[in-house]
């Protein structure tokens, strides 16, 4: 009998509630702090930026949160997403390991990001908001949010990191096709953008800078909310549809993962895939290793400091407890634009700190080599971000081969790379610089840390 390669759920199998890992964590989460007073913030402090419904999700200790009907209706445009067995990759590696991947590239925007964009647009519309502002790095988040805003009749303003604005015109055009306005960041249209341009007129921008600009516009306009595509608890929460589906699909395959592997920019796709499995690990019913991967040029989890830091460069956001390279750190313009963020989600950072997750960093060429091997065996060209996860999966499959062990490896394939052909072109023609994180960058970044250490 041929082994099945696809594990397809039906529309009826779509999860009807998101899973919140926070009440199941074996340690107490640390609160965010007010940027001025350095005291824990309350829900009221977030009110200028977010609608109340999302703030309540941000601080929720409920294990399950119902997915509203209108959000489910839009999820149904592409969800449930497929889970595949990467049999041809296994064969190429001659490994006894079984490699599965949960593929989020089938969403209209090509990544996992619409899972939260749709939810955020819905709650903002319900709260009477007229417009959302946001930042985008690689353009994936801008694509997702512009689509979601269009579906719910909201205006959308996207500050796009200048490096991507110039490298990836097709992402900008996607966003504009969905009806949103795109400004390259740093822009002269905000105070935060002007300050950066005064100091560094040729700045290629960073997510931290673009966040400051988007937050400023939301904070100074009554009818405008800010929307973040990663890092925050409610964003990770919305992404758990990915892992909840993947759990059912792994059951269909009759296997339990020994490894759950993903890439981490701010942590949302990997948390979305892994938290429903992490619940089982914490409960003692799953003995799996969790590997978070990141670029060597922006090695937040592997080389950053565990400290309170700002989410943005302009020091407007609350201080959050996380692994950070410092909020002034501007990573080299590597192609994995979605992984160029100086911090990571607090819950994911804490899981690494407490030893429940491991982290690994790879250079661009290591990651793209894996991405190309995946493309040539499975036919899917992965986004530059998930090539990092594929690298780790291939490495573990080779370890399994050498040990003669049948390991089960689950990869989060967070998106396709169809808008990233320039990156593949550079890799294939030997033009990808091996940018690694430089000690000067870390020192400059950490010197600006606000100095609220986290006790051990
Ligand atoms: C944005 C993005 C990422 C990184 O963001 P996370 O919040 O860490 O998931 C990873 N992969 C893809 C395809 C993305 O678009």
Short mmCIF file of N, CA and C in Angstrom, two decimals, residues 48-169:
data_model
loop_
_atom_site.label_atom_id
_atom_site.label_comp_id
_atom_site.label_asym_id
_atom_site.label_seq_id
_atom_site.Cartn_x
_atom_site.Cartn_y
_atom_site.Cartn_z
N UNK A 48 -5.28 53.52 24.06
CA UNK A 48 -5.12 54.39 22.88
C UNK A 48 -4.75 53.63 21.61
N UNK A 49 -4.24 52.41 21.76
CA UNK A 49 -3.72 51.70 20.59
C UNK A 49 -4.64 50.59 20.09
N UNK A 50 -5.31 49.89 21.02
CA UNK A 50 -6.04 48.68 20.64
C UNK A 50 -7.47 48.74 21.15
N UNK A 51 -8.41 48.06 20.47
CA UNK A 51 -9.78 47.96 21.00
C UNK A 51 -9.80 47.07 22.24
N UNK A 52 -10.82 47.28 23.07
CA UNK A 52 -10.88 46.58 24.36
C UNK A 52 -10.89 45.06 24.19
N UNK A 53 -11.60 44.58 23.17
CA UNK A 53 -11.70 43.13 22.99
C UNK A 53 -10.31 42.50 22.81
N UNK A 54 -9.43 43.17 22.07
CA UNK A 54 -8.09 42.62 21.87
C UNK A 54 -7.23 42.78 23.12
N UNK A 55 -7.45 43.87 23.86
CA UNK A 55 -6.71 44.05 25.11
C UNK A 55 -7.09 42.94 26.09
N UNK A 56 -8.39 42.60 26.14
CA UNK A 56 -8.82 41.52 27.05
C UNK A 56 -8.18 40.19 26.64
N UNK A 57 -8.04 39.97 25.33
CA UNK A 57 -7.35 38.74 24.89
C UNK A 57 -5.87 38.79 25.26
N UNK A 58 -5.30 39.98 25.19
CA UNK A 58 -3.87 40.14 25.49
C UNK A 58 -3.56 39.70 26.93
N UNK A 59 -4.49 39.98 27.84
CA UNK A 59 -4.24 39.69 29.26
C UNK A 59 -5.03 38.47 29.74
N UNK A 60 -5.68 37.76 28.82
CA UNK A 60 -6.60 36.70 29.23
C UNK A 60 -5.87 35.52 29.89
N UNK A 61 -6.54 34.94 30.89
CA UNK A 61 -6.05 33.71 31.49
C UNK A 61 -7.00 32.55 31.18
N UNK A 62 -7.94 32.80 30.25
CA UNK A 62 -8.82 31.71 29.80
C UNK A 62 -8.06 30.79 28.87
N UNK A 63 -8.30 29.49 29.00
CA UNK A 63 -7.57 28.53 28.15
C UNK A 63 -8.09 28.54 26.70
N UNK A 64 -9.39 28.72 26.53
CA UNK A 64 -9.99 28.70 25.19
C UNK A 64 -10.76 29.98 24.94
N UNK A 65 -10.60 30.55 23.76
CA UNK A 65 -11.32 31.77 23.39
C UNK A 65 -12.02 31.52 22.06
N UNK A 66 -13.35 31.67 22.07
CA UNK A 66 -14.16 31.37 20.88
C UNK A 66 -13.76 32.23 19.68
N UNK A 67 -13.74 31.62 18.53
CA UNK A 67 -13.47 32.36 17.29
C UNK A 67 -14.81 32.87 16.76
N UNK A 68 -14.96 34.20 16.58
CA UNK A 68 -16.26 34.72 16.12
C UNK A 68 -16.64 34.18 14.73
N UNK A 69 -17.92 34.04 14.51
CA UNK A 69 -18.44 33.51 13.26
C UNK A 69 -17.90 34.21 12.00
N UNK A 70 -17.93 35.57 11.97
CA UNK A 70 -17.42 36.25 10.77
C UNK A 70 -15.94 35.97 10.50
N UNK A 71 -15.17 35.70 11.56
CA UNK A 71 -13.75 35.36 11.37
C UNK A 71 -13.64 33.95 10.78
N UNK A 72 -14.44 33.04 11.33
CA UNK A 72 -14.45 31.67 10.79
C UNK A 72 -14.86 31.67 9.31
N UNK A 73 -15.84 32.54 8.98
CA UNK A 73 -16.29 32.60 7.58
C UNK A 73 -15.13 32.96 6.65
N UNK A 74 -14.26 33.84 7.11
CA UNK A 74 -13.12 34.22 6.26
C UNK A 74 -12.02 33.16 6.32
N UNK A 75 -11.79 32.59 7.50
CA UNK A 75 -10.83 31.48 7.58
C UNK A 75 -11.16 30.41 6.53
N UNK A 76 -12.47 30.21 6.33
CA UNK A 76 -12.90 29.14 5.42
C UNK A 76 -12.51 29.38 3.97
N UNK A 77 -12.05 30.61 3.65
CA UNK A 77 -11.59 30.85 2.28
C UNK A 77 -10.35 30.00 1.97
N UNK A 78 -9.57 29.62 2.99
CA UNK A 78 -8.40 28.77 2.73
C UNK A 78 -8.12 27.72 3.81
N UNK A 79 -8.77 27.83 4.98
CA UNK A 79 -8.51 26.87 6.03
C UNK A 79 -9.54 25.75 5.97
N UNK A 80 -9.27 24.58 6.53
CA UNK A 80 -8.02 24.15 7.16
C UNK A 80 -6.88 24.09 6.14
N UNK A 81 -5.67 24.38 6.59
CA UNK A 81 -4.52 24.34 5.68
C UNK A 81 -3.94 22.92 5.68
N UNK A 82 -3.21 22.58 4.61
CA UNK A 82 -2.74 21.19 4.49
C UNK A 82 -1.56 20.83 5.39
N UNK A 83 -1.51 19.56 5.75
CA UNK A 83 -0.31 18.97 6.36
C UNK A 83 0.16 17.88 5.42
N UNK A 84 1.43 17.93 5.07
CA UNK A 84 1.99 16.96 4.12
C UNK A 84 3.12 16.17 4.76
N UNK A 85 3.31 14.99 4.27
CA UNK A 85 4.53 14.24 4.57
C UNK A 85 5.53 14.54 3.46
N UNK A 86 6.77 14.92 3.83
CA UNK A 86 7.80 15.29 2.84
C UNK A 86 8.60 14.04 2.47
N UNK A 87 7.90 13.09 1.84
CA UNK A 87 8.48 11.79 1.56
C UNK A 87 9.69 11.88 0.61
N UNK A 88 9.58 12.74 -0.40
CA UNK A 88 10.68 12.86 -1.37
C UNK A 88 11.91 13.49 -0.73
N UNK A 89 11.69 14.40 0.21
CA UNK A 89 12.84 14.96 0.94
C UNK A 89 13.48 13.87 1.81
N UNK A 90 12.63 13.09 2.48
CA UNK A 90 13.16 11.98 3.30
C UNK A 90 14.03 11.06 2.45
N UNK A 91 13.51 10.73 1.25
CA UNK A 91 14.25 9.80 0.37
C UNK A 91 15.58 10.42 -0.07
N UNK A 92 15.55 11.70 -0.41
CA UNK A 92 16.80 12.36 -0.83
C UNK A 92 17.83 12.34 0.30
N UNK A 93 17.34 12.45 1.53
CA UNK A 93 18.25 12.47 2.68
C UNK A 93 18.60 11.05 3.13
N UNK A 94 17.93 10.06 2.56
CA UNK A 94 18.09 8.65 2.95
C UNK A 94 17.97 8.49 4.47
N UNK A 95 16.95 9.13 4.99
CA UNK A 95 16.77 9.11 6.44
C UNK A 95 15.57 8.24 6.81
N UNK A 96 15.68 7.52 7.93
CA UNK A 96 14.50 6.81 8.43
C UNK A 96 13.49 7.75 9.10
N UNK A 97 13.88 9.03 9.25
CA UNK A 97 12.97 10.00 9.90
C UNK A 97 11.75 10.23 9.02
N UNK A 98 10.62 10.51 9.65
CA UNK A 98 9.43 10.94 8.94
C UNK A 98 9.32 12.45 9.10
N UNK A 99 9.28 13.14 7.96
CA UNK A 99 9.23 14.60 8.02
C UNK A 99 7.85 15.06 7.55
N UNK A 100 7.17 15.83 8.40
CA UNK A 100 5.87 16.41 8.06
C UNK A 100 6.01 17.92 8.02
N UNK A 101 5.21 18.56 7.16
CA UNK A 101 5.18 20.02 7.24
C UNK A 101 3.76 20.54 7.15
N UNK A 102 3.49 21.51 8.02
CA UNK A 102 2.20 22.20 8.03
C UNK A 102 2.37 23.44 7.18
N UNK A 103 1.59 23.52 6.11
CA UNK A 103 1.85 24.53 5.08
C UNK A 103 0.85 25.68 5.14
N UNK A 104 1.34 26.85 5.51
CA UNK A 104 0.49 28.05 5.58
C UNK A 104 0.57 28.91 4.32
N UNK A 105 1.36 28.43 3.34
CA UNK A 105 1.50 29.19 2.09
C UNK A 105 0.27 29.14 1.21
N UNK A 106 -0.76 28.37 1.61
CA UNK A 106 -1.98 28.31 0.80
C UNK A 106 -2.96 29.44 1.11
N UNK A 107 -2.62 30.29 2.08
CA UNK A 107 -3.51 31.42 2.35
C UNK A 107 -3.40 32.42 1.20
N UNK A 108 -4.42 33.30 1.04
CA UNK A 108 -4.37 34.24 -0.09
C UNK A 108 -3.11 35.11 -0.09
N UNK A 109 -2.64 35.50 1.08
CA UNK A 109 -1.45 36.36 1.13
C UNK A 109 -0.16 35.54 1.11
N UNK A 110 -0.28 34.23 1.23
CA UNK A 110 0.89 33.37 1.10
C UNK A 110 1.61 33.03 2.38
N UNK A 111 1.01 33.35 3.52
CA UNK A 111 1.65 33.02 4.80
C UNK A 111 0.59 32.81 5.87
N UNK A 112 1.07 32.54 7.10
CA UNK A 112 0.17 32.37 8.24
C UNK A 112 -0.46 33.68 8.68
N UNK A 113 0.06 34.82 8.23
CA UNK A 113 -0.31 36.11 8.84
C UNK A 113 -1.80 36.46 8.78
N UNK A 114 -2.53 36.04 7.71
CA UNK A 114 -3.97 36.36 7.72
C UNK A 114 -4.72 35.77 8.93
N UNK A 115 -4.19 34.72 9.57
CA UNK A 115 -4.91 34.13 10.70
C UNK A 115 -5.19 35.16 11.80
N UNK A 116 -4.23 36.06 12.03
CA UNK A 116 -4.47 37.10 13.03
C UNK A 116 -4.97 38.38 12.39
N UNK A 117 -4.57 38.66 11.14
CA UNK A 117 -5.01 39.91 10.49
C UNK A 117 -6.54 39.95 10.43
N UNK A 118 -7.14 38.83 10.05
CA UNK A 118 -8.59 38.76 9.91
C UNK A 118 -9.25 38.99 11.28
N UNK A 119 -8.71 38.35 12.30
CA UNK A 119 -9.29 38.52 13.64
C UNK A 119 -9.14 39.97 14.11
N UNK A 120 -7.98 40.56 13.90
CA UNK A 120 -7.76 41.92 14.37
C UNK A 120 -8.65 42.92 13.61
N UNK A 121 -8.79 42.74 12.32
CA UNK A 121 -9.64 43.64 11.55
C UNK A 121 -11.09 43.52 12.05
N UNK A 122 -11.52 42.29 12.30
CA UNK A 122 -12.89 42.08 12.78
C UNK A 122 -13.14 42.82 14.10
N UNK A 123 -12.27 42.61 15.08
CA UNK A 123 -12.50 43.23 16.41
C UNK A 123 -12.43 44.76 16.33
N UNK A 124 -11.55 45.28 15.48
CA UNK A 124 -11.47 46.73 15.34
C UNK A 124 -12.73 47.29 14.69
N UNK A 125 -13.23 46.60 13.68
CA UNK A 125 -14.46 47.04 13.03
C UNK A 125 -15.60 47.05 14.04
N UNK A 126 -15.68 45.97 14.83
CA UNK A 126 -16.74 45.89 15.85
C UNK A 126 -16.66 47.05 16.83
N UNK A 127 -15.43 47.52 17.11
CA UNK A 127 -15.23 48.60 18.08
C UNK A 127 -15.44 49.98 17.45
N UNK A 128 -15.82 50.02 16.17
CA UNK A 128 -16.12 51.31 15.55
C UNK A 128 -14.89 52.04 15.02
N UNK A 129 -13.78 51.35 14.89
CA UNK A 129 -12.55 51.95 14.35
C UNK A 129 -12.69 52.11 12.84
N UNK A 130 -12.09 53.20 12.29
CA UNK A 130 -12.19 53.45 10.86
C UNK A 130 -10.96 52.98 10.09
N UNK A 131 -9.79 53.06 10.77
CA UNK A 131 -8.54 52.80 10.04
C UNK A 131 -7.54 52.04 10.92
N UNK A 132 -6.76 51.18 10.32
CA UNK A 132 -5.65 50.52 11.02
C UNK A 132 -4.33 50.98 10.43
N UNK A 133 -3.35 51.15 11.33
CA UNK A 133 -1.98 51.41 10.86
C UNK A 133 -1.12 50.25 11.28
N UNK A 134 -0.09 50.02 10.50
CA UNK A 134 0.83 48.94 10.87
C UNK A 134 2.18 49.13 10.19
N UNK A 135 3.12 48.25 10.55
CA UNK A 135 4.41 48.21 9.89
C UNK A 135 4.49 46.91 9.11
N UNK A 136 5.35 46.87 8.11
CA UNK A 136 5.62 45.58 7.48
C UNK A 136 7.09 45.52 7.12
N UNK A 137 7.67 44.33 7.29
CA UNK A 137 9.08 44.15 6.96
C UNK A 137 9.17 43.59 5.57
N UNK A 138 9.04 42.28 5.45
CA UNK A 138 9.12 41.63 4.15
C UNK A 138 7.91 41.94 3.28
N UNK A 139 6.84 42.43 3.89
CA UNK A 139 5.64 42.74 3.14
C UNK A 139 4.52 41.75 3.39
N UNK A 140 4.84 40.66 4.08
CA UNK A 140 3.84 39.62 4.35
C UNK A 140 2.72 40.15 5.25
N UNK A 141 3.12 40.85 6.30
CA UNK A 141 2.11 41.33 7.24
C UNK A 141 1.24 42.40 6.59
N UNK A 142 1.86 43.29 5.83
CA UNK A 142 1.09 44.31 5.13
C UNK A 142 0.10 43.68 4.16
N UNK A 143 0.53 42.63 3.48
CA UNK A 143 -0.36 41.94 2.55
C UNK A 143 -1.56 41.37 3.29
N UNK A 144 -1.29 40.72 4.42
CA UNK A 144 -2.36 40.08 5.18
C UNK A 144 -3.33 41.11 5.75
N UNK A 145 -2.78 42.18 6.34
CA UNK A 145 -3.66 43.15 6.99
C UNK A 145 -4.45 43.95 5.97
N UNK A 146 -3.83 44.28 4.85
CA UNK A 146 -4.57 45.05 3.84
C UNK A 146 -5.75 44.23 3.32
N UNK A 147 -5.53 42.93 3.14
CA UNK A 147 -6.63 42.05 2.70
C UNK A 147 -7.73 42.01 3.77
N UNK A 148 -7.32 41.83 5.03
CA UNK A 148 -8.32 41.72 6.10
C UNK A 148 -9.11 43.02 6.24
N UNK A 149 -8.43 44.16 6.14
CA UNK A 149 -9.11 45.45 6.24
C UNK A 149 -10.12 45.60 5.10
N UNK A 150 -9.72 45.19 3.93
CA UNK A 150 -10.62 45.26 2.77
C UNK A 150 -11.88 44.43 3.05
N UNK A 151 -11.70 43.23 3.60
CA UNK A 151 -12.86 42.35 3.86
C UNK A 151 -13.83 42.98 4.86
N UNK A 152 -13.29 43.74 5.84
CA UNK A 152 -14.16 44.31 6.87
C UNK A 152 -14.43 45.80 6.68
N UNK A 153 -14.05 46.36 5.52
CA UNK A 153 -14.37 47.76 5.23
C UNK A 153 -13.60 48.76 6.07
N UNK A 154 -12.34 48.47 6.38
CA UNK A 154 -11.50 49.42 7.12
C UNK A 154 -10.43 49.99 6.19
N UNK A 155 -10.04 51.25 6.44
CA UNK A 155 -8.86 51.79 5.74
C UNK A 155 -7.60 51.20 6.38
N UNK A 156 -6.52 51.22 5.62
CA UNK A 156 -5.30 50.60 6.12
C UNK A 156 -4.09 51.41 5.65
N UNK A 157 -3.20 51.76 6.60
CA UNK A 157 -1.98 52.50 6.29
C UNK A 157 -0.78 51.67 6.73
N UNK A 158 0.10 51.37 5.78
CA UNK A 158 1.21 50.45 6.06
C UNK A 158 2.54 51.18 5.93
N UNK A 159 3.33 51.19 7.01
CA UNK A 159 4.71 51.69 6.94
C UNK A 159 5.61 50.50 6.60
N UNK A 160 6.22 50.57 5.40
CA UNK A 160 7.00 49.43 4.93
C UNK A 160 8.49 49.75 5.06
N UNK A 161 9.23 48.87 5.75
CA UNK A 161 10.68 49.05 5.92
C UNK A 161 11.30 49.36 4.55
N UNK A 162 12.05 50.47 4.47
CA UNK A 162 12.52 50.96 3.18
C UNK A 162 13.30 49.90 2.39
N UNK A 163 14.11 49.09 3.09
CA UNK A 163 14.89 48.05 2.40
C UNK A 163 13.96 47.15 1.59
N UNK A 164 12.83 46.75 2.19
CA UNK A 164 11.88 45.88 1.50
C UNK A 164 11.10 46.64 0.43
N UNK A 165 10.74 47.88 0.76
CA UNK A 165 9.99 48.72 -0.18
C UNK A 165 10.74 48.77 -1.51
N UNK A 166 12.10 48.85 -1.39
CA UNK A 166 12.90 48.93 -2.62
C UNK A 166 13.19 47.56 -3.22
N UNK A 167 13.45 46.55 -2.33
CA UNK A 167 13.79 45.19 -2.83
C UNK A 167 12.56 44.44 -3.36
N UNK A 168 11.39 44.73 -2.82
CA UNK A 168 10.22 43.89 -3.09
C UNK A 168 9.03 44.70 -3.58
N UNK A 169 9.13 45.28 -4.78
CA UNK A 169 8.00 46.10 -5.26
C UNK A 169 6.72 45.30 -5.38
#
